[in-house]
Amino acid sequence: MKKYTEMNKEELQALKKELDAQFAEVKAQGLALDMSRGKPSAAQLDLSMEMMDVLGSGDDLKCETGVDCRNYGVIDGIPEAKRLLGEMSEVDPDHIIIYGNSSLNVMFDSIARSMTHGVMGNTPWCKLDEVKFLCPVPGYDRHFKITEFFGIQMINVPMTPQGPDMDMVEELVSKDASIKGIWCVPKYSNPQGYTYSKKTVERFARLKPAAPDFRIYWDNAYSIHHLYDDNQDFLVEILAECAKAGNPDLVYKFTSTSKVSFPGSGIAAVAASKANLDDFRTYMQIQTIGHDKLNQLRHVKFFKDLDGLRAHMRKHAALLRPKFELVLDTLEKELGGLGIGQWTSPHGGYFISFDSLDGCAKAIVAKAKEAGVVLTGAGATYPYGKDPKDSNIRIAPSFPTLEDLEKAAQVFVLCVKLASVEKLLAM
Amino acid sequence: MKKYTEMNKEELQALKKELDAQFAEVKAQGLALDMSRGKPSAAQLDLSMEMMDVLGSGDDLKCETGVDCRNYGVIDGIPEAKRLLGEMSEVDPDHIIIYGNSSLNVMFDSIARSMTHGVMGNTPWCKLDEVKFLCPVPGYDRHFKITEFFGIQMINVPMTPQGPDMDMVEELVSKDASIKGIWCVPKYSNPQGYTYSKKTVERFARLKPAAPDFRIYWDNAYSIHHLYDDNQDFLVEILAECAKAGNPDLVYKFTSTSKVSFPGSGIAAVAASKANLDDFRTYMQIQTIGHDKLNQLRHVKFFKDLDGLRAHMRKHAALLRPKFELVLDTLEKELGGLGIGQWTSPHGGYFISFDSLDGCAKAIVAKAKEAGVVLTGAGATYPYGKDPKDSNIRIAPSFPTLEDLEKAAQVFVLCVKLASVEKLLAM
């Protein structure tokens, strides 16, 4: 197949006619498919159903220190839950606080706390004229929404397959004390599925920020979310790396079981230095009497330990892998060699990142919607929803059934072709 | 028995000698009892154990609108949970948002939101020179801790058996635009067990605050927590009253099932006007992807409706009533007529409020601790932990077994006598 970019006007017009016909056909099918969010499928949720039975009315619901998990108390998590999420986070349980049902909520609260109370004794951000965050792009829309909501100025940092552009990160944070943080999804990144290299993590740990209250928001959302048994990414553990570099307080590491057990009914955790955790606790002890210990107990009884978590994640992988492969095969088969798009091939996580010709993403998403396929909004992967090139689209293959996904992927490639031809014709 | 205040020095000295001997005897027993917090007893928690079985691995976990409660979505609560907590809050489900496991957390977040984002478009409180809250005293220590944590200046307002001194409340809020809220536990108040009168609620609803962003923080924590079938307090529903008065946005009403099902594993709710709830939602939709819908479903399946809740609360009452009566009987029998203390006799809630002679509360709490009985810290029921008269002590009879409670109550009255005699001798 000839590259679209090498076609002349007549060839493009002929192609458009053909694609228009195909598009009309697809529209007539009246599809209603969703590839917009990283939601587990019903089959994935079924994997955790036995968790509904692990606590029963006849059970003793005490944690291992004898505390009744049904009552108030134990503000920062029962020991066995700290151990489980400590293993998952590759840190000692002493460096863990267990939270409620969502790590996003903990990240939000961390920003809110920094706004009103400051970080470890530093000036509250709401008292400063300017607060900035670095945002590796494309990235996770809900991260960017949090910083936007608090009026924090966001600076785009380009992503590479090895992680954010560290030359730029080092340069910016060392010179500008108003830069207070950076959003990172270091493993199987959202949306690319990239994993930060050893060198990248080492450079993060060795940052010398001008701001004493600069923190790396290390959202390790996909730490154990591999697609393959053999082809797994490895991420250097950052807390230890920061400690080694003499920067123990530099990072907040977030994790949760949202895409392990049940989204919305999982448990979340923060791993950080003792000084950081004490800072978190100062806030927590006013904010709450404690999180849901029964749900902590439920998770520990169901997963038991890291081996249990890993075995469980292999079952998720078995359901997710064919979906990723179907989308990637379709992209390769339908768009390979056409010069109208590039995409990532992740070994884990929940997303594939697609880059169209510049100026086509919004048109592709709009066309897909017209044909009954909802994609993540174009621009969503950039701060303020503004993709400077209008080219990035996040593909989320997890939620639809394989059958629906096949239809959705066909609609997607058709919309890419059509939008690209229209773009080239308009040039 | 002669009033202590009418005894002469010799009588007091003889009495002190006798009490000292009793105290030495009690200390020798090496008790370790806790009457400090409003924690349900293990027997109360047993009442909800069947909730552990209502969701099973074979069940369909969809809510009534067909949404899979295991997955993301439905940010402000499943309809059946809104209905249940709507009934409990005496408002239409449309006026309800369901939250996570703690209403305290929602109150904290409401203050945090007001600090950084303001109330319904008004200036964020963190941008103001001065923010004040009215605090009916004695009151709930965790309320006061929240406002203290955010640097909000607290103004004491005396409580009466009909509610806060409304002359003072009306006067202050109408004149001072820096007063942004008032903490209320309107039914079976913490610590007195008072319920605001019809007149008080009407006057609240008709407030004309100088600050457009003044809100009543109506913590209806004990709405259905009666001790008696026949002798129940009645509280006028404030949302309707505010609407009637043309002040629909004046109040946030908080509730939770913490002391209905399991503390820490319950569900919380806010009832408010549509405009207020939209304000809450603006924040929520950035803060979280949603709360624990499985726990919402669990509560609905277990309690079913208001009748179910009421029947369940009667079982709680059967366990709590003898404890309250034991403490009240002990107080009456041991301290009645001595002129060294007054106390409340609530019809519901979790506490009894005790007022000693001025300047004795700290000494009583310290002595009780010495004898192995932990009470809520003296001063805790006042903002900044400062009880101007050093006389109020909150008694929490719920947690100990009846047997332990009897011992604890005896220790308490002994400590009251001893501290009072010492006070009178020192005068």
Tab-separated table of C-alpha atoms in Angstrom, chain B residues 134-140 144 155-159 164 169 182-184 190 192 196 204 381 383:
chain	number	residue	atom	x	y	z
B	134	LEU	CA	-19.299	29.728	65.975
B	135	CYS	CA	-18.899	26.789	68.321
B	136	PRO	CA	-21.732	25.876	70.674
B	137	VAL	CA	-20.020	24.734	73.872
B	138	PRO	CA	-19.477	22.236	75.208
B	139	GLY	CA	-19.363	20.455	71.839
B	140	TYR	CA	-17.632	17.825	69.727
B	144	PHE	CA	-13.234	22.029	66.778
B	155	ILE	CA	-16.085	31.755	69.087
B	156	ASN	CA	-17.797	29.970	71.972
B	157	VAL	CA	-21.589	30.086	72.074
B	158	PRO	CA	-23.238	28.715	75.223
B	159	MET	CA	-25.495	25.690	74.833
B	164	PRO	CA	-27.254	27.192	71.220
B	169	VAL	CA	-25.955	33.466	67.202
B	182	ILE	CA	-21.408	27.158	62.988
B	183	TRP	CA	-20.865	23.604	64.202
B	184	CYS	CA	-24.091	21.931	65.319
B	190	ASN	CA	-22.368	15.706	71.766
B	192	GLN	CA	-25.078	16.782	76.396
B	196	TYR	CA	-32.552	21.613	69.473
B	204	PHE	CA	-31.531	28.860	62.513
B	381	THR	CA	-15.338	19.666	74.614
B	383	PRO	CA	-12.366	24.948	71.140
